Coordinates of C-alpha atoms in Angstrom, one line a residue:
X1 CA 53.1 -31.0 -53.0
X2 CA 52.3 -28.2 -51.0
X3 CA 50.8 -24.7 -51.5
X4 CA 53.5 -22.6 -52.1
X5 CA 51.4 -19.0 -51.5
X6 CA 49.7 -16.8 -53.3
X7 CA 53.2 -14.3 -54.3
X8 CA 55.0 -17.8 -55.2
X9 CA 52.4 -18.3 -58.0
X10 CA 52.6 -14.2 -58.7
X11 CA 55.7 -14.2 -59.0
X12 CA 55.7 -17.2 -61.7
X13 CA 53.1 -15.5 -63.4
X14 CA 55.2 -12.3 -63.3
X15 CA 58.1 -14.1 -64.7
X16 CA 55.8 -15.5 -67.7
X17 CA 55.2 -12.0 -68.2
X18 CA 58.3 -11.0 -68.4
X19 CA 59.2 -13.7 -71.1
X20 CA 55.9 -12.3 -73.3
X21 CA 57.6 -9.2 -73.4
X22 CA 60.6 -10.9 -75.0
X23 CA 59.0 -12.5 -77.6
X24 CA 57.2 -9.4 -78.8
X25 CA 53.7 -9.6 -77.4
X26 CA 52.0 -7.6 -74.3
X27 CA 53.4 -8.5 -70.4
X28 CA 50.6 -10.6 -68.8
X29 CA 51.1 -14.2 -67.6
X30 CA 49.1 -16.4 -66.1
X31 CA 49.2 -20.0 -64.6
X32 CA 47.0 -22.6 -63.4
X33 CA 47.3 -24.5 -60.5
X34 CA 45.8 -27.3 -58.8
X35 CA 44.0 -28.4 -55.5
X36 CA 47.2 -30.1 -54.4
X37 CA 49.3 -26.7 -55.4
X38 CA 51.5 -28.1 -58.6
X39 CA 51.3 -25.7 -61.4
X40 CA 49.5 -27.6 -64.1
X41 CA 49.7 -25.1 -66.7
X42 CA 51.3 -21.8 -67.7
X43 CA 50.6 -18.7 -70.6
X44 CA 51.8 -15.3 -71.6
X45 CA 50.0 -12.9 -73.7
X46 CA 50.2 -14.2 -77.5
X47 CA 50.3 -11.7 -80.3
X48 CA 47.3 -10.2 -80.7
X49 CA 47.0 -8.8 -84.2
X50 CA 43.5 -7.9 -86.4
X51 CA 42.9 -11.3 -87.2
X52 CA 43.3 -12.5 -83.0
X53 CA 42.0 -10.2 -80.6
X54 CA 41.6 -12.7 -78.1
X55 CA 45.4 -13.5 -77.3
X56 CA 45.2 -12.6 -73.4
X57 CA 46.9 -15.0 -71.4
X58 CA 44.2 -16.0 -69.2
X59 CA 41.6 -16.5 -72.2
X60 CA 44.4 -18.9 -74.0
X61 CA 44.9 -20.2 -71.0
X62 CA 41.7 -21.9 -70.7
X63 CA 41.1 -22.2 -74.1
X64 CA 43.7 -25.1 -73.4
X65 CA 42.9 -25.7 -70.1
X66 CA 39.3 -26.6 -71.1
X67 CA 40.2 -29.0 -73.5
X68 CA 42.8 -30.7 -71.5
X69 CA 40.7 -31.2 -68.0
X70 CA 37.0 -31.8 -66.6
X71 CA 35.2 -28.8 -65.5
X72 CA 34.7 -31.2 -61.9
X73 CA 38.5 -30.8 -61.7
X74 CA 39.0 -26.8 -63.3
X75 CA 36.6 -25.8 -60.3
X76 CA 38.8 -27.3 -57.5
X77 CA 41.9 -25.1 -59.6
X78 CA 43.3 -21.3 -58.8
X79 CA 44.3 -18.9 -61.7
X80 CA 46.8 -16.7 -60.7
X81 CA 47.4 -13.8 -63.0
X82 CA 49.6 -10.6 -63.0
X83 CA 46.4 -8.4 -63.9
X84 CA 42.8 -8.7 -63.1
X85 CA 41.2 -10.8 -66.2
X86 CA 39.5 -8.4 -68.2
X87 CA 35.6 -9.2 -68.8
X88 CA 36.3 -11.3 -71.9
X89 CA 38.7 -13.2 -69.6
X90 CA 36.9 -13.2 -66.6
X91 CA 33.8 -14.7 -69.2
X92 CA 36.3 -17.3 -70.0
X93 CA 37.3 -18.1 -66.8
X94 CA 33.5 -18.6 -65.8
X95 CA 33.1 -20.7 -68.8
X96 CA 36.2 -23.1 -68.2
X97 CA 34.8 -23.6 -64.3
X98 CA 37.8 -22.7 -62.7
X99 CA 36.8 -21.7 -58.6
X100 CA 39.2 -19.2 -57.5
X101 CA 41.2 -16.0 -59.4
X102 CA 44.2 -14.3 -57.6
X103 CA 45.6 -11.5 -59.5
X104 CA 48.4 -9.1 -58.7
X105 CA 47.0 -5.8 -60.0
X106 CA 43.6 -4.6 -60.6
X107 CA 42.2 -3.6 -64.1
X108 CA 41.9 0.2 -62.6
X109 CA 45.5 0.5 -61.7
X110 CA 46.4 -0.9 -65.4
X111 CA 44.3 1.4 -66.7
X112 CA 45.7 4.0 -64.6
X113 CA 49.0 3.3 -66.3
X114 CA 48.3 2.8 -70.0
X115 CA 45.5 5.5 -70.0
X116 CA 44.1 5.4 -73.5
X117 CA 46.6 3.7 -75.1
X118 CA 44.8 2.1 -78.6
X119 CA 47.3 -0.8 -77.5
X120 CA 45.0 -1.5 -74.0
X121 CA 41.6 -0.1 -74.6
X122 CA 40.8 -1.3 -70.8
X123 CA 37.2 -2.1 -69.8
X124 CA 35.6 -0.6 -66.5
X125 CA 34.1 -4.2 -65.2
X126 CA 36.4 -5.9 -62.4
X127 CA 35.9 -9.4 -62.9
X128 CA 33.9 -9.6 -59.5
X129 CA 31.1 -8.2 -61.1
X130 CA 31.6 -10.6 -64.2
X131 CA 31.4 -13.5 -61.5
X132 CA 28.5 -11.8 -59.6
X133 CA 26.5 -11.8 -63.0
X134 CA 26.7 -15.2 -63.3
X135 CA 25.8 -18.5 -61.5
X136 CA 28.9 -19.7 -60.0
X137 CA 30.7 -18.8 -56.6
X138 CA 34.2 -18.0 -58.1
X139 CA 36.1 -16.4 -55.9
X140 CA 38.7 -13.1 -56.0
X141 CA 41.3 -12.3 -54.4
X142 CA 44.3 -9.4 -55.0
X143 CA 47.6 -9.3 -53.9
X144 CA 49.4 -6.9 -51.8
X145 CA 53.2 -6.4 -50.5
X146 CA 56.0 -6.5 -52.9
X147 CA 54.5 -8.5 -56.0
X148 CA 51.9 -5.9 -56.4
X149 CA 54.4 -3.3 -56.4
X150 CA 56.8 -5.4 -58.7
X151 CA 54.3 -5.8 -61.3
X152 CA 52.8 -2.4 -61.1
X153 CA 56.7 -1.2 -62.1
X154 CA 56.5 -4.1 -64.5
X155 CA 53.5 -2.5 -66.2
X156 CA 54.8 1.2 -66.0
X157 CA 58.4 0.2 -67.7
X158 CA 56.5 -1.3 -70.6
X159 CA 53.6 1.1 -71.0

């Protein structure tokens, strides 16, 4: 299979979003996808109540994602996801091994939109500097063009 492009996967992970929001829970998706471009895995935000603070698509993505693959084959993976992994994410992401992150909004323009909302208590770290802290040449990239826009209206609707 071929790579598809980076607003293919976006979009995907936009429509996994979308479905989050149906069953209740916060719109972020997220999907995995290997060296060869087939999308290996897929996650929307889960419910994230007192008990589970750590329902964020990305960090349940590898939570699964670790347990499923080698860490020889997660590096050689891409994570697209509609928002820039937060630093617990982004810690997860280091800690599964996977090499590349492409997300369609950064964690600045979320926080832009939800401001202080006790719902999205956004960190100031970008994951770059998560990554740069660490040992391990991930690399980040952002989209631009109409996904970007699309899920930045996405994230204003719900917020």
């Amino acid at each position: 299979m071929d790579w598809m492009g980076d607003d293919y996967y976006l979009k995907k992970a936009y429509q996994i979003a979308e479905e989050a929001v149906e069953k209740g829970n916060f719109p972020f998706g997220a999907v995995l996808v290997d060296k060869e471009g087939k999308i290996i895995m897929e996650q929307g935000n889960v419910e994230i109540t007192e008990s589970k603070c750590t329902g964020h698509a990305e960090t349940q993505l590898m939570e699964r994602a670790s347990k499923k693959y080698s860490k020889d084959f997660l590096w050689d993976c891409t994570l697209f996801t509609t928002v820039e992994p937060c630093a617990m994410c982004s810690g997860a992401i280091y800690w599964g091994n996977v090499g590349k992150v492409v997300y369609g909004i950064s964690e600045k323009e979320l926080l832009s939109i939800t401001g202080n909302n006790i719902n999205n208590p956004t960190l100031d770290m970008p994951s770059v500097k998560v990554f740069e802290a660490g040992q391990k040449n991930i690399k980040v990239a952002s989209a631009a063009g109409e996904i970007h826009f699309l899920i930045l209206e996405q994230h204003k609707n719900y917020w």
